[in-house]
Amino acid sequence: MPEGTASHCPYCALQCAMSLTGGPAGRAGSVTIEGRMFPTNRGGLCKKGWTAAELLDAGDRIVHPLLKQPDGTFEETAWSDALDFIAARLRDSRERFGADSVAVFGGGGLTNEKAYQLGKFARLALGTTRIDYNGRFCMSSAAAAGNRAFGLDRGLPFPVEDLDQAETIVLFGSNVAETMPPFIAHLAGARQAGGLIVVDPRRSSTARLTDDGGGMHVQPAPGTDLALLLGLTHIVIAEGLANTDYVESRTTGFEALRVSTNAWWPERVQATTGVPVAQLRQFARRLANGAGTYILTGRGVEQHVDGTDTATAAINLALVLGLPGSEHSGYGTMTGQGNGQGGREHGQKCDQLPGYRKITDPDARAHVAKVWGVHPSLIPGPGVPAVELLAELGKPGKVRCLLVHGSNVVVSAPDVTAVKAGLQSLDLLIVCDFFFSETARFADVILPVTQWAEEEGTMTSLEGRVLRRRRALHPPLDVRNELWILRELALRLNAPSTYSTSPAEVFDELARASAGGIADYSGLSHDLLDTGIAAFWPFTPGSAGTPRLFRDRFAHADGRARLVAVKAHHGDGGPLAGNTLTLITGRLLEHYQSGAQTRRVPELQDARPNARLQIHPATADRLGIVADGPVTITNARGAVHAHAEITSSIRHDTVFLPFHYADEESANLLTESAVDPISAMPEFKRTIVSVQAGGSNQ
Ligand SMILES: Nc1nc2c(c(=O)[nH]1)N[C@H]1C(S)=C(S)[C@@H](COP(=O)(O)OP(=O)(O)OC[C@H]3O[C@@H](n4cnc5c(=O)[nH]c(N)nc54)[C@H](O)[C@@H]3O)O[C@H]1N2
Ligand SMILES: Nc1nc2c(c(=O)[nH]1)N[C@H]1C(S)=C(S)[C@@H](COP(=O)(O)OP(=O)(O)OC[C@H]3O[C@@H](n4cnc5c(=O)[nH]c(N)nc54)[C@H](O)[C@@H]3O)O[C@H]1N2
Ligand code: SF4
Ligand SMILES: [Mo]
């Protein structure tokens, strides 16, 4: 393998830069990872990044196609047999039950090239409307809010380094100290200025960064952020702290917005959220006074049934203060998955075509059809979002065959008991993965695919910056790239158009398809990216890209941002009765997502081997729960077995479980499939549960 291949981390959207060296020519052996200087990570990596190479040669990696046998075991099979089998079954399903009987579930970890090709394959080779992806569980609320307010959704509309100069940074429901550790270096300036504000029902690792007097931890009851945001906006307006020139010249809708915040006077907000009036006022004043203020949101406020409205309320607050698009100030959402940004731009979403185009827009259809060389009528219409798609599995007249690319839904989707039942009742489940994930266990066919260091491609980071992922070593002999798999299946299905297996060629096609769209990549190519330019989209031919959006105008036709009045629907809270508590779910530093990868890395798994329930000492005492003792968390949907982590960093009425674990430790046995009506984001962060001392055998 060439010395020091420059690449980026396989995990989160910070896309820390790394160099891969070592290992015998051909196969890995011992690949070493070093952090590489880059604006987001400045040479730093977290534990997950450091240990990522261990998965390249993991003992339990899937290295041959596997076909399920009648007795439930898997047997190795030749690629041609596996692909012939799949194509025959898909054709049969289409003929007998219609194109929508076949569905596709994608992922925000796929490269841009794979995400694009998967969307094209679903629409043209399968002819199905049924495609969506795990980004629905992640960025959908923030994306919907951004599109509605700004006319465009790019997580951070500015480079991460801009935050270094800020005096005030608010993190609403984001635990970056665990979820993007190198990022906290960018908070240093604000901490020093006493202006880091962390809004989280837990005293998370990030909230603890404010302990040294460097800011403020605001601890609302879970799911009450919308009221908190309305209340902050109320104070800003009432105390004359709004930036009226900005509101007048750059936004519309202020009057309705003002009226919508009228009823959220500080005492009422305190009653609903538990945040003291004095702290609310201090918070609002800090926002208005700091030189250089940024408001950032994370999954803590977005993964709710009112997530879009909550993210909208955060944007409203930012707009009233005059932050978005201003020098030294801004608003953003922290994208999560490695390609969570690009993954939501190129057509994996059920209602979307490449370039962040709408599949219902006749001009968009005509443009993309031309690039694909087909008649626009061949492109099916919109499908249904992820939770609804999963609910259709195996239902009469609905989805009978499913292809999964880059998601472990049996662990990560809400209400996993229902998801498992759906998977079980399918005629055919095909899972592309490198590991025998919990979802792969349900498959009829498992197709082994290349890992990050074994393939060429591009990723788009949380800053909207397009990055090159480079191949550093050959994959195991019988492992294939997904572009190849999609091409082979497309050929067998007599699909219209072409399906290149060259990532550079697919990128060029993606660039053409995106031309004139919102996420315009038309000026980019692998060759240009290889020169090391900072490629922030939109990037049209001859341009230098767009590191900072919204400087002069927002993306709506009139150039103005929309203040969208939203309502808080929850009541005035009140204590929960008996053993009933609010469960919030989230992440630990050591594990990534469903844990399919990180539970296989010994250092990470040894550090965090089991699910632990964070619970307040007073609550534990009341329930007879002892430190490290077994606990059972239950509600109508299921029961989770974990061990107690007694900590005063959580509210009395709230408990916390990470969602990285499987089987009886899976937090998603308890979550429900209720979704946000606008974004279709499920409610991951607020579930009512009972907690008892004792484990499964007691
Ligand atoms: N270690 C690690 N890092 C990751 C990932 C991972 O799995 N592991 N995943 C990546 C991905 S895909 C994503 S999306 C990001 C997510 O990154 P984050 O958004 O930082 O992650 P979470 O832990 O899901 O949630 C953040 C915080 O929200 C808080 N919270 C829960 N409910 C509420 C609420 O109602 N209101 C408020 N204000 N806060 C609440 C939780 O206590 C938690 O501390 O991380 C990325 N990075
Ligand atoms: N309760 C609760 N549930 C949650 C969340 C929460 O906060 N709480 N967060 C949600 C969020 S934000 C997210 S992003 C989701 C993520 O949850 P998942 O969608 O399950 O994400 P991963 O665990 O990353 O799953 C990726 C799978 O694809 C494989 N894989 C990785 N790269 C590739 C590739 O290039 N090709 C293919 N074919 N496979 C690949 C991995 O081995 C793994 O099995 O979870 C959601 N679920
Ligand atoms: S912060 Fe994210 S991108 Fe950076 S090393 Fe850790 S997992 Fe990888
Ligand atoms: Mo995510």
Coordinates of N, CA, C and O in Angstrom, one line a residue, residues 255-304:
E255 N -44.2 39.8 12.6 CA -45.3 40.2 13.4 C -46.0 38.9 13.9 O -46.3 38.8 15.1
A256 N -46.2 37.9 13.1 CA -46.8 36.7 13.5 C -45.9 35.9 14.5 O -46.4 35.3 15.5
L257 N -44.6 36.1 14.3 CA -43.7 35.4 15.2 C -43.8 36.1 16.6 O -43.8 35.4 17.6
R258 N -43.9 37.4 16.6 CA -43.9 38.1 17.9 C -45.2 37.7 18.6 O -45.1 37.3 19.8
V259 N -46.3 37.6 17.9 CA -47.5 37.2 18.5 C -47.4 35.8 19.1 O -47.9 35.5 20.2
S260 N -46.8 34.9 18.4 CA -46.7 33.5 18.8 C -45.8 33.3 20.1 O -45.9 32.3 20.8
T261 N -45.0 34.3 20.3 CA -44.2 34.2 21.6 C -44.8 34.9 22.7 O -44.3 34.8 23.9
N262 N -45.9 35.7 22.5 CA -46.5 36.5 23.5 C -46.8 35.7 24.8 O -46.6 36.2 25.9
A263 N -47.4 34.5 24.6 CA -47.9 33.8 25.7 C -46.8 33.1 26.5 O -47.1 32.4 27.5
W264 N -45.6 33.2 26.0 CA -44.5 32.5 26.7 C -43.7 33.4 27.6 O -42.5 33.6 27.4
W265 N -44.3 34.0 28.6 CA -43.6 34.9 29.5 C -42.8 34.0 30.4 O -43.0 32.8 30.6
P266 N -41.7 34.6 31.0 CA -40.7 33.8 31.7 C -41.2 32.9 32.8 O -40.8 31.7 32.9
E267 N -42.2 33.3 33.6 CA -42.7 32.5 34.6 C -43.4 31.2 34.1 O -43.2 30.1 34.6
R268 N -44.1 31.4 33.0 CA -44.7 30.2 32.4 C -43.7 29.2 31.8 O -43.8 28.0 31.9
V269 N -42.6 29.8 31.2 CA -41.6 29.0 30.7 C -40.9 28.2 31.8 O -40.6 27.0 31.7
Q270 N -40.7 28.9 32.9 CA -40.1 28.2 34.1 C -41.0 27.0 34.5 O -40.4 25.9 34.8
A271 N -42.3 27.3 34.6 CA -43.2 26.2 35.0 C -43.1 25.0 34.0 O -43.2 23.8 34.5
T272 N -43.0 25.3 32.8 CA -43.0 24.2 31.8 C -41.7 23.5 31.7 O -41.6 22.3 31.5
T273 N -40.6 24.3 31.7 CA -39.3 23.7 31.4 C -38.5 23.4 32.6 O -37.5 22.6 32.6
G274 N -38.8 24.1 33.7 CA -38.0 23.9 34.9 C -36.8 24.9 35.0 O -36.0 24.8 35.9
V275 N -36.6 25.7 33.9 CA -35.5 26.6 33.9 C -35.8 27.9 34.6 O -36.8 28.5 34.3
P276 N -35.1 28.3 35.7 CA -35.4 29.4 36.5 C -35.5 30.7 35.6 O -34.7 30.9 34.7
V277 N -36.4 31.6 36.0 CA -36.6 32.9 35.3 C -35.3 33.7 35.2 O -34.9 34.2 34.1
A278 N -34.5 33.7 36.3 CA -33.3 34.5 36.3 C -32.3 34.0 35.3 O -31.7 34.7 34.5
Q279 N -32.3 32.6 35.1 CA -31.4 32.0 34.2 C -31.8 32.3 32.7 O -31.0 32.6 31.8
L280 N -33.1 32.3 32.5 CA -33.7 32.6 31.2 C -33.3 34.0 30.8 O -32.8 34.2 29.6
R281 N -33.4 34.9 31.7 CA -33.1 36.3 31.4 C -31.6 36.5 31.1 O -31.2 37.1 30.1
Q282 N -30.8 35.9 31.9 CA -29.3 35.9 31.7 C -28.9 35.3 30.4 O -28.1 35.9 29.6
F283 N -29.6 34.2 30.0 CA -29.3 33.5 28.8 C -29.7 34.5 27.6 O -28.8 34.7 26.7
A284 N -30.9 35.0 27.6 CA -31.3 35.9 26.5 C -30.4 37.1 26.4 O -30.0 37.5 25.2
R285 N -30.0 37.7 27.5 CA -29.2 38.9 27.4 C -27.8 38.5 26.9 O -27.2 39.3 26.1
R286 N -27.3 37.4 27.3 CA -26.0 37.0 26.8 C -26.0 36.8 25.2 O -25.1 37.2 24.5
L287 N -27.1 36.3 24.7 CA -27.2 36.1 23.3 C -27.2 37.4 22.6 O -26.6 37.5 21.5
A288 N -27.8 38.4 23.1 CA -27.9 39.7 22.4 C -26.6 40.5 22.6 O -26.3 41.3 21.7
N289 N -25.9 40.2 23.7 CA -24.7 41.1 23.9 C -23.4 40.6 23.4 O -22.5 41.4 23.1
G290 N -23.2 39.3 23.4 CA -21.9 38.8 23.0 C -21.5 39.3 21.6 O -22.3 39.4 20.7
A291 N -20.2 39.6 21.4 CA -19.7 39.9 20.1 C -19.4 38.6 19.5 O -18.5 37.9 19.9
G292 N -20.1 38.2 18.4 CA -19.9 36.9 17.8 C -20.6 35.8 18.5 O -20.2 35.2 19.5
T293 N -21.9 35.6 18.1 CA -22.7 34.6 18.7 C -23.2 33.5 17.7 O -23.7 33.9 16.6
Y294 N -23.1 32.3 18.1 CA -23.5 31.2 17.3 C -24.5 30.3 18.0 O -24.3 30.0 19.2
I295 N -25.6 30.0 17.4 CA -26.6 29.0 17.9 C -26.5 27.7 17.1 O -26.6 27.8 15.9
L296 N -26.2 26.6 17.8 CA -26.1 25.3 17.1 C -27.0 24.3 17.8 O -27.2 24.3 19.0
T297 N -27.7 23.5 16.9 CA -28.6 22.5 17.5 C -28.0 21.1 17.2 O -27.3 20.9 16.2
G298 N -28.4 20.1 18.0 CA -28.1 18.7 17.9 C -29.3 17.9 18.0 O -30.4 18.4 18.1
R299 N -29.1 16.6 18.1 CA -30.2 15.6 18.1 C -31.1 15.8 19.3 O -32.3 15.4 19.3
G300 N -30.6 16.3 20.4 CA -31.3 16.4 21.6 C -32.6 17.2 21.5 O -33.6 17.0 22.1
V301 N -32.6 18.3 20.6 CA -33.8 19.1 20.4 C -34.5 18.7 19.1 O -35.7 19.0 18.9
E302 N -33.8 17.9 18.2 CA -34.4 17.6 16.9 C -35.1 16.3 16.8 O -36.1 16.1 16.0
Q303 N -34.7 15.3 17.6 CA -35.3 14.0 17.5 C -36.5 13.9 18.4 O -36.6 13.1 19.3
H304 N -37.5 14.7 18.1 CA -38.8 14.7 18.8 C -39.9 14.8 17.8 O -39.7 15.2 16.7

